[in-house]
Amino acid sequence: MINIKTADELECMRASGRIAATVRDAVAERIVSGVTTLELSEYAGELIKSHDAESAFLGYHGYPGIICSSVNEVVVHGIPNDRLIETGDIVSIDVGVRFNGFIGDTAATVMVGVTDPKVLKLVEVTRSALAKGIAAAVDGAHLSDVSHAIEQEGIKAGFTIVREFVGHGVGREMHEEPQIPNFGPPGKGPILRAGMTMAIEPMINMGKPGVKVLDDEWTVVTRDNKYSAHCEHTIAVTDGAAEILTKV
Ligand code: MF3
Ligand code: CO
Ligand code: CO
């Protein structure tokens, strides 16, 4: 069952979304050559606390980090560590917070002095794929219209779509129904209705679509070690255009 949020619940989702977005953007600004993802994570932890919120990730199914930080060939769920960020890297920062019982989940991929045009394109296309997915999330659409819009944006640029990890409903729980694949034919699945809240999160690869999970049981990497980009917003379906909840 896909639950429909009440007006009061949507107000709570706006508050948690705004905090998640504020933390995402503040952390993103600190991503420079020479910083470590562990330092970024500690900073995120302080900010989350300063908003009287909690990390929705820490301890989730045993996840050991406050945020996820996924560098280059890491697709998602990278655990912050002490490796130095370097020029040419791309870093996805995924922030999930719980505030007043509701979750905001958002991610951005930041480029660190990237000059390779194909890498620039990968990150731009991942952002525009998210925008297309959000644009397709209107009352009365089918769920897979969102999936299809994302996939088309990725493949028309010559990239590939990660299939093993998907977007999701979000609310009191981080992962609620439905799952939202980033690929598939349009016109399938449940009908979207105003009041549904969802995390839409394309994961797009420069090379082949295959991914694997490392021995730490979290870090998802591309099998061919080529770059992957990820971005995510929590949105609410409305009677008009979807409302982005993870905005500042
Ligand atoms: N934020 C991720 C998502 O977008 C999930 C992180 S799982 C965790 O769905 F364990 F790392 F928290
Ligand atoms: Co996320
Ligand atoms: Co998510």
PDB file of C-alpha atoms and ligand atoms in Angstrom:
ATOM      1  CA  MET A   1       0.000   0.000   0.000  1.00  0.00           C
ATOM      2  CA  ILE A   2       1.258   3.466  -0.888  1.00  0.00           C
ATOM      3  CA  ASN A   3       0.235   5.796   1.885  1.00  0.00           C
ATOM      4  CA  ILE A   4      -1.070   9.287   1.237  1.00  0.00           C
ATOM      5  CA  LYS A   5       0.223  11.918   3.617  1.00  0.00           C
ATOM      6  CA  THR A   6      -2.178  14.296   5.334  1.00  0.00           C
ATOM      7  CA  ALA A   7      -1.624  18.047   5.180  1.00  0.00           C
ATOM      8  CA  ASP A   8      -0.033  17.908   8.662  1.00  0.00           C
ATOM      9  CA  GLU A   9       2.246  15.049   7.660  1.00  0.00           C
ATOM     10  CA  LEU A  10       3.300  16.949   4.533  1.00  0.00           C
ATOM     11  CA  GLU A  11       4.184  19.914   6.727  1.00  0.00           C
ATOM     12  CA  CYS A  12       6.465  17.605   8.751  1.00  0.00           C
ATOM     13  CA  MET A  13       7.987  16.223   5.531  1.00  0.00           C
ATOM     14  CA  ARG A  14       8.733  19.806   4.448  1.00  0.00           C
ATOM     15  CA  ALA A  15      10.577  20.424   7.695  1.00  0.00           C
ATOM     16  CA  SER A  16      12.689  17.262   7.508  1.00  0.00           C
ATOM     17  CA  GLY A  17      13.273  17.805   3.790  1.00  0.00           C
ATOM     18  CA  ARG A  18      14.509  21.329   4.369  1.00  0.00           C
ATOM     19  CA  ILE A  19      16.974  20.148   7.011  1.00  0.00           C
ATOM     20  CA  ALA A  20      18.278  17.352   4.787  1.00  0.00           C
ATOM     21  CA  ALA A  21      18.741  19.807   1.917  1.00  0.00           C
ATOM     22  CA  THR A  22      20.486  22.360   4.123  1.00  0.00           C
ATOM     23  CA  VAL A  23      22.947  19.724   5.312  1.00  0.00           C
ATOM     24  CA  ARG A  24      23.451  18.394   1.770  1.00  0.00           C
ATOM     25  CA  ASP A  25      24.299  21.849   0.432  1.00  0.00           C
ATOM     26  CA  ALA A  26      26.541  22.795   3.349  1.00  0.00           C
ATOM     27  CA  VAL A  27      28.497  19.555   3.021  1.00  0.00           C
ATOM     28  CA  ALA A  28      28.677  19.947  -0.769  1.00  0.00           C
ATOM     29  CA  GLU A  29      30.327  23.341  -0.345  1.00  0.00           C
ATOM     30  CA  ARG A  30      33.093  21.728   1.695  1.00  0.00           C
ATOM     31  CA  ILE A  31      33.990  19.167  -0.959  1.00  0.00           C
ATOM     32  CA  VAL A  32      37.422  20.207  -2.173  1.00  0.00           C
ATOM     33  CA  SER A  33      40.654  18.449  -2.997  1.00  0.00           C
ATOM     34  CA  GLY A  34      42.366  17.328   0.235  1.00  0.00           C
ATOM     35  CA  VAL A  35      39.280  16.820   2.398  1.00  0.00           C
ATOM     36  CA  THR A  36      38.248  13.317   3.488  1.00  0.00           C
ATOM     37  CA  THR A  37      34.729  11.933   3.384  1.00  0.00           C
ATOM     38  CA  LEU A  38      35.059  11.181   7.099  1.00  0.00           C
ATOM     39  CA  GLU A  39      35.596  14.898   7.758  1.00  0.00           C
ATOM     40  CA  LEU A  40      32.548  15.672   5.627  1.00  0.00           C
ATOM     41  CA  SER A  41      30.553  13.129   7.573  1.00  0.00           C
ATOM     42  CA  GLU A  42      31.571  14.579  10.946  1.00  0.00           C
ATOM     43  CA  TYR A  43      30.557  18.024   9.742  1.00  0.00           C
ATOM     44  CA  ALA A  44      27.217  16.619   8.557  1.00  0.00           C
ATOM     45  CA  GLY A  45      26.695  15.041  11.972  1.00  0.00           C
ATOM     46  CA  GLU A  46      27.225  18.373  13.747  1.00  0.00           C
ATOM     47  CA  LEU A  47      24.847  20.154  11.398  1.00  0.00           C
ATOM     48  CA  ILE A  48      22.166  17.492  11.733  1.00  0.00           C
ATOM     49  CA  LYS A  49      22.414  17.775  15.518  1.00  0.00           C
ATOM     50  CA  SER A  50      22.277  21.582  15.364  1.00  0.00           C
ATOM     51  CA  HIS A  51      18.862  21.208  13.679  1.00  0.00           C
ATOM     52  CA  ASP A  52      17.655  18.856  16.449  1.00  0.00           C
ATOM     53  CA  ALA A  53      17.437  16.093  13.858  1.00  0.00           C
ATOM     54  CA  GLU A  54      19.046  12.649  13.636  1.00  0.00           C
ATOM     55  CA  SER A  55      20.796  10.773  10.859  1.00  0.00           C
ATOM     56  CA  ALA A  56      18.306   8.370   9.332  1.00  0.00           C
ATOM     57  CA  PHE A  57      21.200   6.221   8.114  1.00  0.00           C
ATOM     58  CA  LEU A  58      23.328   5.582  11.201  1.00  0.00           C
ATOM     59  CA  GLY A  59      22.392   2.105  12.439  1.00  0.00           C
ATOM     60  CA  TYR A  60      19.893   1.500   9.613  1.00  0.00           C
ATOM     61  CA  HIS A  61      20.251  -2.252   9.028  1.00  0.00           C
ATOM     62  CA  GLY A  62      23.616  -1.781  10.724  1.00  0.00           C
ATOM     63  CA  TYR A  63      24.885   0.986   8.422  1.00  0.00           C
ATOM     64  CA  PRO A  64      27.934   2.488  10.203  1.00  0.00           C
ATOM     65  CA  GLY A  65      27.982   6.039   8.745  1.00  0.00           C
ATOM     66  CA  ILE A  66      26.115   9.306   9.340  1.00  0.00           C
ATOM     67  CA  ILE A  67      25.863  10.021   5.613  1.00  0.00           C
ATOM     68  CA  CYS A  68      26.780   8.063   2.480  1.00  0.00           C
ATOM     69  CA  SER A  69      29.706   9.394   0.441  1.00  0.00           C
ATOM     70  CA  SER A  70      30.242   7.676  -2.880  1.00  0.00           C
ATOM     71  CA  VAL A  71      33.354   8.633  -4.848  1.00  0.00           C
ATOM     72  CA  ASN A  72      33.923   7.933  -8.578  1.00  0.00           C
ATOM     73  CA  GLU A  73      33.243   4.223  -9.226  1.00  0.00           C
ATOM     74  CA  VAL A  74      31.258   3.996  -5.986  1.00  0.00           C
ATOM     75  CA  VAL A  75      27.609   4.109  -6.996  1.00  0.00           C
ATOM     76  CA  VAL A  76      25.857   4.494  -3.626  1.00  0.00           C
ATOM     77  CA  HIS A  77      26.195   3.598   0.068  1.00  0.00           C
ATOM     78  CA  GLY A  78      29.877   4.530   0.308  1.00  0.00           C
ATOM     79  CA  ILE A  79      30.931   4.590   3.965  1.00  0.00           C
ATOM     80  CA  PRO A  80      32.830   7.782   4.884  1.00  0.00           C
ATOM     81  CA  ASN A  81      36.546   7.047   5.231  1.00  0.00           C
ATOM     82  CA  ASP A  82      39.926   8.758   5.459  1.00  0.00           C
ATOM     83  CA  ARG A  83      40.837   8.681   1.782  1.00  0.00           C
ATOM     84  CA  LEU A  84      41.637  12.148   0.418  1.00  0.00           C
ATOM     85  CA  ILE A  85      39.378  13.645  -2.223  1.00  0.00           C
ATOM     86  CA  GLU A  86      41.397  14.576  -5.316  1.00  0.00           C
ATOM     87  CA  THR A  87      40.993  16.848  -8.312  1.00  0.00           C
ATOM     88  CA  GLY A  88      38.954  15.020 -10.954  1.00  0.00           C
ATOM     89  CA  ASP A  89      36.834  13.143  -8.414  1.00  0.00           C
ATOM     90  CA  ILE A  90      33.046  13.113  -8.330  1.00  0.00           C
ATOM     91  CA  VAL A  91      31.464  12.716  -4.905  1.00  0.00           C
ATOM     92  CA  SER A  92      27.859  11.798  -4.198  1.00  0.00           C
ATOM     93  CA  ILE A  93      26.760  12.976  -0.775  1.00  0.00           C
ATOM     94  CA  ASP A  94      23.562  11.299   0.408  1.00  0.00           C
ATOM     95  CA  VAL A  95      21.925  12.805   3.494  1.00  0.00           C
ATOM     96  CA  GLY A  96      18.958  11.309   5.319  1.00  0.00           C
ATOM     97  CA  VAL A  97      17.530  12.913   8.437  1.00  0.00           C
ATOM     98  CA  ARG A  98      14.691  12.156  10.787  1.00  0.00           C
ATOM     99  CA  PHE A  99      12.930  15.162  12.293  1.00  0.00           C
ATOM    100  CA  ASN A 100       9.625  15.096  14.164  1.00  0.00           C
ATOM    101  CA  GLY A 101       9.182  11.477  13.065  1.00  0.00           C
ATOM    102  CA  PHE A 102       9.595  12.058   9.328  1.00  0.00           C
ATOM    103  CA  ILE A 103      12.453  11.439   6.932  1.00  0.00           C
ATOM    104  CA  GLY A 104      14.048  13.653   4.314  1.00  0.00           C
ATOM    105  CA  ASP A 105      16.386  11.811   1.912  1.00  0.00           C
ATOM    106  CA  THR A 106      18.498  13.653  -0.663  1.00  0.00           C
ATOM    107  CA  ALA A 107      21.754  13.322  -2.562  1.00  0.00           C
ATOM    108  CA  ALA A 108      23.886  15.444  -4.861  1.00  0.00           C
ATOM    109  CA  THR A 109      26.973  14.607  -6.898  1.00  0.00           C
ATOM    110  CA  VAL A 110      29.680  17.244  -6.673  1.00  0.00           C
ATOM    111  CA  MET A 111      32.544  17.511  -9.170  1.00  0.00           C
ATOM    112  CA  VAL A 112      35.993  18.403  -7.849  1.00  0.00           C
ATOM    113  CA  GLY A 113      37.869  20.279 -10.572  1.00  0.00           C
ATOM    114  CA  VAL A 114      36.504  17.962 -13.250  1.00  0.00           C
ATOM    115  CA  THR A 115      37.600  18.822 -16.787  1.00  0.00           C
ATOM    116  CA  ASP A 116      36.888  15.536 -18.608  1.00  0.00           C
ATOM    117  CA  PRO A 117      33.849  16.382 -20.781  1.00  0.00           C
ATOM    118  CA  LYS A 118      32.419  12.888 -20.448  1.00  0.00           C
ATOM    119  CA  VAL A 119      32.450  13.119 -16.656  1.00  0.00           C
ATOM    120  CA  LEU A 120      30.830  16.566 -16.786  1.00  0.00           C
ATOM    121  CA  LYS A 121      28.168  15.134 -19.043  1.00  0.00           C
ATOM    122  CA  LEU A 122      27.575  12.140 -16.755  1.00  0.00           C
ATOM    123  CA  VAL A 123      26.905  14.396 -13.784  1.00  0.00           C
ATOM    124  CA  GLU A 124      24.770  16.846 -15.774  1.00  0.00           C
ATOM    125  CA  VAL A 125      22.711  14.043 -17.269  1.00  0.00           C
ATOM    126  CA  THR A 126      22.159  12.475 -13.858  1.00  0.00           C
ATOM    127  CA  ARG A 127      20.840  15.821 -12.605  1.00  0.00           C
ATOM    128  CA  SER A 128      18.617  16.295 -15.629  1.00  0.00           C
ATOM    129  CA  ALA A 129      17.376  12.695 -15.315  1.00  0.00           C
ATOM    130  CA  LEU A 130      16.275  13.503 -11.767  1.00  0.00           C
ATOM    131  CA  ALA A 131      14.506  16.617 -13.066  1.00  0.00           C
ATOM    132  CA  LYS A 132      12.742  14.583 -15.770  1.00  0.00           C
ATOM    133  CA  GLY A 133      11.684  11.972 -13.247  1.00  0.00           C
ATOM    134  CA  ILE A 134      10.277  14.646 -10.954  1.00  0.00           C
ATOM    135  CA  ALA A 135       8.471  16.275 -13.887  1.00  0.00           C
ATOM    136  CA  ALA A 136       6.793  12.931 -14.649  1.00  0.00           C
ATOM    137  CA  ALA A 137       5.593  12.497 -11.045  1.00  0.00           C
ATOM    138  CA  VAL A 138       2.158  14.045 -11.419  1.00  0.00           C
ATOM    139  CA  ASP A 139      -1.227  13.027 -10.063  1.00  0.00           C
ATOM    140  CA  GLY A 140      -2.735  10.456 -12.429  1.00  0.00           C
ATOM    141  CA  ALA A 141       0.563   9.311 -13.970  1.00  0.00           C
ATOM    142  CA  HIS A 142       1.743   5.728 -13.677  1.00  0.00           C
ATOM    143  CA  LEU A 143       4.685   5.064 -11.414  1.00  0.00           C
ATOM    144  CA  SER A 144       6.756   3.714 -14.296  1.00  0.00           C
ATOM    145  CA  ASP A 145       6.333   6.977 -16.214  1.00  0.00           C
ATOM    146  CA  VAL A 146       8.860   8.332 -13.708  1.00  0.00           C
ATOM    147  CA  SER A 147      11.154   5.354 -14.277  1.00  0.00           C
ATOM    148  CA  HIS A 148      10.917   5.674 -18.037  1.00  0.00           C
ATOM    149  CA  ALA A 149      11.622   9.421 -18.061  1.00  0.00           C
ATOM    150  CA  ILE A 150      14.802   8.871 -16.054  1.00  0.00           C
ATOM    151  CA  GLU A 151      15.975   5.989 -18.225  1.00  0.00           C
ATOM    152  CA  GLN A 152      15.414   7.890 -21.470  1.00  0.00           C
ATOM    153  CA  GLU A 153      17.457  10.842 -20.270  1.00  0.00           C
ATOM    154  CA  GLY A 154      20.349   8.557 -19.317  1.00  0.00           C
ATOM    155  CA  ILE A 155      20.434   6.326 -22.351  1.00  0.00           C
ATOM    156  CA  LYS A 156      19.971   9.056 -24.926  1.00  0.00           C
ATOM    157  CA  ALA A 157      23.292  10.464 -23.678  1.00  0.00           C
ATOM    158  CA  GLY A 158      24.960   7.061 -24.119  1.00  0.00           C
ATOM    159  CA  PHE A 159      25.081   6.139 -20.431  1.00  0.00           C
ATOM    160  CA  THR A 160      23.656   3.131 -18.614  1.00  0.00           C
ATOM    161  CA  ILE A 161      21.202   2.761 -15.767  1.00  0.00           C
ATOM    162  CA  VAL A 162      21.847   0.896 -12.514  1.00  0.00           C
ATOM    163  CA  ARG A 163      19.131  -1.713 -12.083  1.00  0.00           C
ATOM    164  CA  GLU A 164      19.817  -3.242  -8.675  1.00  0.00           C
ATOM    165  CA  PHE A 165      19.100  -0.099  -6.633  1.00  0.00           C
ATOM    166  CA  VAL A 166      16.002   2.035  -6.910  1.00  0.00           C
ATOM    167  CA  GLY A 167      14.119   5.032  -5.557  1.00  0.00           C
ATOM    168  CA  HIS A 168      11.375   4.540  -3.008  1.00  0.00           C
ATOM    169  CA  GLY A 169       8.433   5.893  -1.098  1.00  0.00           C
ATOM    170  CA  VAL A 170       9.511   7.832   1.998  1.00  0.00           C
ATOM    171  CA  GLY A 171       7.746   9.192   5.062  1.00  0.00           C
ATOM    172  CA  ARG A 172       7.861   7.946   8.641  1.00  0.00           C
ATOM    173  CA  GLU A 173      10.136   5.218   7.258  1.00  0.00           C
ATOM    174  CA  MET A 174      13.083   5.808   4.964  1.00  0.00           C
ATOM    175  CA  HIS A 175      12.035   3.045   2.605  1.00  0.00           C
ATOM    176  CA  GLU A 176       8.294   2.811   2.054  1.00  0.00           C
ATOM    177  CA  GLU A 177       6.324   1.468  -0.878  1.00  0.00           C
ATOM    178  CA  PRO A 178       6.605   1.734  -3.799  1.00  0.00           C
ATOM    179  CA  GLN A 179      10.028   0.899  -5.176  1.00  0.00           C
ATOM    180  CA  ILE A 180      10.863   3.259  -8.042  1.00  0.00           C
ATOM    181  CA  PRO A 181      13.188   1.706 -10.640  1.00  0.00           C
ATOM    182  CA  ASN A 182      15.164   4.098 -12.823  1.00  0.00           C
ATOM    183  CA  PHE A 183      14.238   2.180 -15.975  1.00  0.00           C
ATOM    184  CA  GLY A 184      11.274   0.493 -17.597  1.00  0.00           C
ATOM    185  CA  PRO A 185       8.427   1.004 -20.048  1.00  0.00           C
ATOM    186  CA  PRO A 186       5.929   3.795 -19.345  1.00  0.00           C
ATOM    187  CA  GLY A 187       2.324   3.232 -18.271  1.00  0.00           C
ATOM    188  CA  LYS A 188       2.894   0.471 -15.688  1.00  0.00           C
ATOM    189  CA  GLY A 189       2.487   0.175 -11.962  1.00  0.00           C
ATOM    190  CA  PRO A 190       0.296   2.081  -9.545  1.00  0.00           C
ATOM    191  CA  ILE A 191      -1.261   5.447 -10.338  1.00  0.00           C
ATOM    192  CA  LEU A 192       0.385   8.365  -8.550  1.00  0.00           C
ATOM    193  CA  ARG A 193      -1.872  10.459  -6.355  1.00  0.00           C
ATOM    194  CA  ALA A 194      -1.482  13.803  -4.608  1.00  0.00           C
ATOM    195  CA  GLY A 195      -0.056  13.281  -1.133  1.00  0.00           C
ATOM    196  CA  MET A 196       2.328  10.478  -2.048  1.00  0.00           C
ATOM    197  CA  THR A 197       5.901  11.262  -1.028  1.00  0.00           C
ATOM    198  CA  MET A 198       8.795   9.632  -2.820  1.00  0.00           C
ATOM    199  CA  ALA A 199      12.559   9.687  -3.045  1.00  0.00           C
ATOM    200  CA  ILE A 200      13.536   9.719  -6.708  1.00  0.00           C
ATOM    201  CA  GLU A 201      17.190   8.840  -7.223  1.00  0.00           C
ATOM    202  CA  PRO A 202      18.775   8.059 -10.571  1.00  0.00           C
ATOM    203  CA  MET A 203      22.081   6.147 -10.488  1.00  0.00           C
ATOM    204  CA  ILE A 204      23.746   6.424 -13.888  1.00  0.00           C
ATOM    205  CA  ASN A 205      26.962   4.762 -15.067  1.00  0.00           C
ATOM    206  CA  MET A 206      29.493   5.920 -17.623  1.00  0.00           C
ATOM    207  CA  GLY A 207      30.341   2.348 -18.692  1.00  0.00           C
ATOM    208  CA  LYS A 208      28.435  -0.882 -18.233  1.00  0.00           C
ATOM    209  CA  PRO A 209      25.403  -1.069 -15.944  1.00  0.00           C
ATOM    210  CA  GLY A 210      26.715  -3.891 -13.714  1.00  0.00           C
ATOM    211  CA  VAL A 211      27.421  -3.206 -10.041  1.00  0.00           C
ATOM    212  CA  LYS A 212      28.566  -5.237  -7.047  1.00  0.00           C
ATOM    213  CA  VAL A 213      28.643  -4.799  -3.286  1.00  0.00           C
ATOM    214  CA  LEU A 214      32.068  -4.814  -1.592  1.00  0.00           C
ATOM    215  CA  ASP A 215      33.006  -7.022   1.383  1.00  0.00           C
ATOM    216  CA  ASP A 216      32.013  -4.249   3.800  1.00  0.00           C
ATOM    217  CA  GLU A 217      28.451  -5.235   2.753  1.00  0.00           C
ATOM    218  CA  TRP A 218      27.507  -1.630   1.870  1.00  0.00           C
ATOM    219  CA  THR A 219      29.724  -0.002  -0.725  1.00  0.00           C
ATOM    220  CA  VAL A 220      28.196  -0.445  -4.182  1.00  0.00           C
ATOM    221  CA  VAL A 221      30.716  -0.092  -7.032  1.00  0.00           C
ATOM    222  CA  THR A 222      30.575  -0.429 -10.792  1.00  0.00           C
ATOM    223  CA  ARG A 223      31.961  -3.766 -11.979  1.00  0.00           C
ATOM    224  CA  ASP A 224      33.992  -2.054 -14.687  1.00  0.00           C
ATOM    225  CA  ASN A 225      35.323   0.586 -12.225  1.00  0.00           C
ATOM    226  CA  LYS A 226      34.059   3.419 -14.395  1.00  0.00           C
ATOM    227  CA  TYR A 227      32.398   6.467 -12.846  1.00  0.00           C
ATOM    228  CA  SER A 228      28.830   6.498 -11.627  1.00  0.00           C
ATOM    229  CA  ALA A 229      26.715   9.484 -10.554  1.00  0.00           C
ATOM    230  CA  HIS A 230      23.728   9.689  -8.209  1.00  0.00           C
ATOM    231  CA  CYS A 231      21.345  12.401  -7.163  1.00  0.00           C
ATOM    232  CA  GLU A 232      18.136  12.342  -5.184  1.00  0.00           C
ATOM    233  CA  HIS A 233      15.231  14.477  -4.040  1.00  0.00           C
ATOM    234  CA  THR A 234      12.345  13.723  -1.748  1.00  0.00           C
ATOM    235  CA  ILE A 235       9.200  15.012  -3.470  1.00  0.00           C
ATOM    236  CA  ALA A 236       5.470  15.185  -2.874  1.00  0.00           C
ATOM    237  CA  VAL A 237       2.975  14.480  -5.630  1.00  0.00           C
ATOM    238  CA  THR A 238       0.432  17.330  -5.761  1.00  0.00           C
ATOM    239  CA  ASP A 239      -2.463  18.347  -8.009  1.00  0.00           C
ATOM    240  CA  GLY A 240       0.068  20.218 -10.152  1.00  0.00           C
ATOM    241  CA  ALA A 241       3.827  19.917 -10.515  1.00  0.00           C
ATOM    242  CA  ALA A 242       5.531  17.766  -7.877  1.00  0.00           C
ATOM    243  CA  GLU A 243       6.781  19.686  -4.857  1.00  0.00           C
ATOM    244  CA  ILE A 244      10.469  19.201  -4.086  1.00  0.00           C
ATOM    245  CA  LEU A 245      10.666  18.764  -0.319  1.00  0.00           C
ATOM    246  CA  THR A 246      14.469  18.577  -0.112  1.00  0.00           C
ATOM    247  CA  LYS A 247      15.038  22.181  -1.074  1.00  0.00           C
ATOM    248  CA  VAL A 248      16.420  24.900   1.178  1.00  0.00           C
TER     249      VAL A 248
HETATM  250  N1  MF3 B   1      19.778   7.142   1.367  1.00  0.00           N
HETATM  251  C1  MF3 B   1      19.837   5.873   0.730  1.00  0.00           C
HETATM  252  C2  MF3 B   1      18.697   5.914  -0.218  1.00  0.00           C
HETATM  253  O1  MF3 B   1      18.647   6.870  -0.930  1.00  0.00           O
HETATM  254  C3  MF3 B   1      19.773   4.739   1.673  1.00  0.00           C
HETATM  255  C4  MF3 B   1      20.919   4.683   2.565  1.00  0.00           C
HETATM  256  S1  MF3 B   1      20.892   3.181   3.319  1.00  0.00           S
HETATM  257  C5  MF3 B   1      21.868   3.412   4.613  1.00  0.00           C
HETATM  258  O2  MF3 B   1      17.802   5.155  -0.267  1.00  0.00           O
HETATM  259  F1  MF3 B   1      21.910   2.344   5.258  1.00  0.00           F
HETATM  260  F2  MF3 B   1      23.016   3.835   4.194  1.00  0.00           F
HETATM  261  F3  MF3 B   1      21.343   4.315   5.367  1.00  0.00           F
HETATM  262 CO    CO B   2      19.407   8.727  -0.137  1.00  0.00          CO
HETATM  263 CO    CO B   3      16.699   7.203  -1.083  1.00  0.00          CO
END
